mmCIF file of C-alpha atoms in Angstrom:
data_model
loop_
_atom_site.group_PDB
_atom_site.id
_atom_site.type_symbol
_atom_site.label_atom_id
_atom_site.label_comp_id
_atom_site.label_asym_id
_atom_site.label_seq_id
_atom_site.Cartn_x
_atom_site.Cartn_y
_atom_site.Cartn_z
ATOM 1 C CA GLU A 1 -23.958 1.500 -36.830
ATOM 2 C CA GLN A 2 -25.804 1.682 -40.169
ATOM 3 C CA GLU A 3 -22.618 2.850 -41.908
ATOM 4 C CA ARG A 4 -20.730 -0.062 -40.396
ATOM 5 C CA LEU A 5 -23.409 -2.466 -41.633
ATOM 6 C CA ALA A 6 -23.187 -1.002 -45.155
ATOM 7 C CA ALA A 7 -19.404 -1.437 -45.094
ATOM 8 C CA THR A 8 -19.786 -5.186 -44.454
ATOM 9 C CA LEU A 9 -21.788 -5.835 -47.630
ATOM 10 C CA THR A 10 -20.179 -8.181 -50.123
ATOM 11 C CA PRO A 11 -19.876 -7.192 -53.788
ATOM 12 C CA SER A 12 -22.562 -9.768 -54.652
ATOM 13 C CA GLN A 13 -24.960 -8.222 -52.116
ATOM 14 C CA VAL A 14 -24.360 -4.758 -53.586
ATOM 15 C CA ALA A 15 -24.911 -6.166 -57.097
ATOM 16 C CA GLU A 16 -28.200 -7.721 -55.919
ATOM 17 C CA ILE A 17 -29.304 -4.377 -54.484
ATOM 18 C CA ASP A 18 -28.348 -2.595 -57.711
ATOM 19 C CA ALA A 19 -30.296 -5.149 -59.772
ATOM 20 C CA ALA A 20 -33.394 -4.657 -57.584
ATOM 21 C CA LEU A 21 -33.107 -0.887 -57.987
ATOM 22 C CA LEU A 22 -32.860 -1.224 -61.767
ATOM 23 C CA ARG A 23 -35.892 -3.551 -61.838
ATOM 24 C CA ALA A 24 -37.860 -0.938 -59.891
ATOM 25 C CA CYS A 25 -37.218 1.615 -62.660
ATOM 26 C CA GLY A 26 -38.708 1.930 -66.099
ATOM 27 C CA PRO A 27 -38.597 4.190 -69.146
ATOM 28 C CA ARG A 28 -40.713 6.814 -67.366
ATOM 29 C CA SER A 29 -39.518 8.733 -64.367
ATOM 30 C CA ARG A 30 -40.487 7.398 -60.937
ATOM 31 C CA LYS A 31 -40.001 9.106 -57.601
ATOM 32 C CA LEU A 32 -36.723 8.050 -56.038
ATOM 33 C CA ALA A 33 -38.522 7.221 -52.776
ATOM 34 C CA MET A 34 -40.811 4.793 -54.648
ATOM 35 C CA VAL A 35 -37.882 3.131 -56.414
ATOM 36 C CA VAL A 36 -36.002 2.699 -53.131
ATOM 37 C CA GLY A 37 -39.058 1.381 -51.286
ATOM 38 C CA THR A 38 -39.925 -1.058 -54.059
ATOM 39 C CA ALA A 39 -36.374 -2.398 -54.220
ATOM 40 C CA MET A 40 -36.092 -2.727 -50.442
ATOM 41 C CA HIS A 41 -39.262 -4.802 -50.230
ATOM 42 C CA GLU A 42 -38.472 -6.894 -53.301
ATOM 43 C CA LEU A 43 -35.232 -8.291 -51.938
ATOM 44 C CA PRO A 44 -35.890 -11.705 -50.367
ATOM 45 C CA ASP A 45 -32.724 -11.564 -48.267
ATOM 46 C CA ARG A 46 -33.067 -7.920 -47.307
ATOM 47 C CA ILE A 47 -30.439 -6.839 -44.823
ATOM 48 C CA HIS A 48 -32.374 -5.416 -41.906
ATOM 49 C CA GLY A 49 -30.941 -2.233 -40.505
ATOM 50 C CA LEU A 50 -29.624 -1.065 -43.871
ATOM 51 C CA PRO A 51 -31.096 2.437 -44.255
ATOM 52 C CA ASP A 52 -32.979 3.747 -47.256
ATOM 53 C CA VAL A 53 -30.240 6.357 -47.614
ATOM 54 C CA PHE A 54 -27.829 3.562 -48.590
ATOM 55 C CA TYR A 55 -30.187 2.498 -51.376
ATOM 56 C CA ALA A 56 -30.471 6.113 -52.519
ATOM 57 C CA ARG A 57 -26.671 6.317 -52.669
ATOM 58 C CA ARG A 58 -26.645 3.186 -54.825
ATOM 59 C CA VAL A 59 -29.119 4.904 -57.160
ATOM 60 C CA ALA A 60 -26.724 7.860 -57.390
ATOM 61 C CA ALA A 61 -23.943 5.410 -58.291
ATOM 62 C CA LEU A 62 -26.153 3.890 -61.007
ATOM 63 C CA VAL A 63 -26.814 7.388 -62.358
ATOM 64 C CA ALA A 64 -23.072 8.111 -62.355
ATOM 65 C CA SER A 65 -22.440 4.860 -64.257
ATOM 66 C CA GLY A 66 -24.996 5.815 -66.918
ATOM 67 C CA LYS A 67 -27.511 3.053 -66.154
ATOM 68 C CA LEU A 68 -30.107 5.494 -64.804
ATOM 69 C CA GLU A 69 -31.029 9.105 -65.511
ATOM 70 C CA ALA A 70 -31.949 11.462 -62.694
ATOM 71 C CA ILE A 71 -34.424 14.288 -62.523
ATOM 72 C CA GLY A 72 -33.946 16.662 -59.611
ATOM 73 C CA ASP A 73 -31.687 16.501 -56.581
ATOM 74 C CA LEU A 74 -31.088 12.874 -55.586
ATOM 75 C CA ARG A 75 -30.372 13.945 -52.017
ATOM 76 C CA ARG A 76 -34.093 14.661 -51.697
ATOM 77 C CA MET A 77 -35.798 11.314 -52.308
ATOM 78 C CA ARG A 78 -39.352 12.611 -52.294
ATOM 79 C CA TYR A 79 -38.589 15.390 -54.761
ATOM 80 C CA SER A 80 -36.444 13.635 -57.343
ATOM 81 C CA GLY A 81 -36.993 10.940 -59.903
ATOM 82 C CA VAL A 82 -35.087 8.362 -61.880
ATOM 83 C CA ARG A 83 -35.645 6.320 -64.995
ATOM 84 C CA LEU A 84 -33.705 3.818 -67.033
ATOM 85 C CA ALA A 85 -31.128 5.498 -69.223
ATOM 86 C CA VAL A 86 -32.062 5.793 -72.873
ATOM 87 C CA PRO A 87 -29.423 4.102 -75.034
ATOM 88 C CA ASP A 88 -27.547 6.434 -77.397
ATOM 89 C CA GLY A 89 -28.855 6.486 -80.928
ATOM 90 C CA SER A 90 -32.409 5.485 -80.010
ATOM 91 C CA GLY A 91 -33.825 8.738 -81.309
ATOM 92 C CA GLU A 92 -35.652 9.531 -78.056
ATOM 93 C CA THR A 93 -35.137 12.688 -76.044
#
């Protein structure tokens, strides 16, 4: 049922979730579980029944798109971290 609920999300709802996930991140690594929990509770129109695993998959999509950087295995929320991607040419490593 949770998968079916996720499939009914509109592109604007997914974009809102992605924006909340990005706002929950910063330049320093944060545990994926903390990022997901923060984003879930920040959304005023949170879709009840949408599992945290969906949010974690959205984080993986943001990593794949280059907006976030991952540390560890994203399939293990408590043991992985994410941070905002450092723009190329910034001189940071």
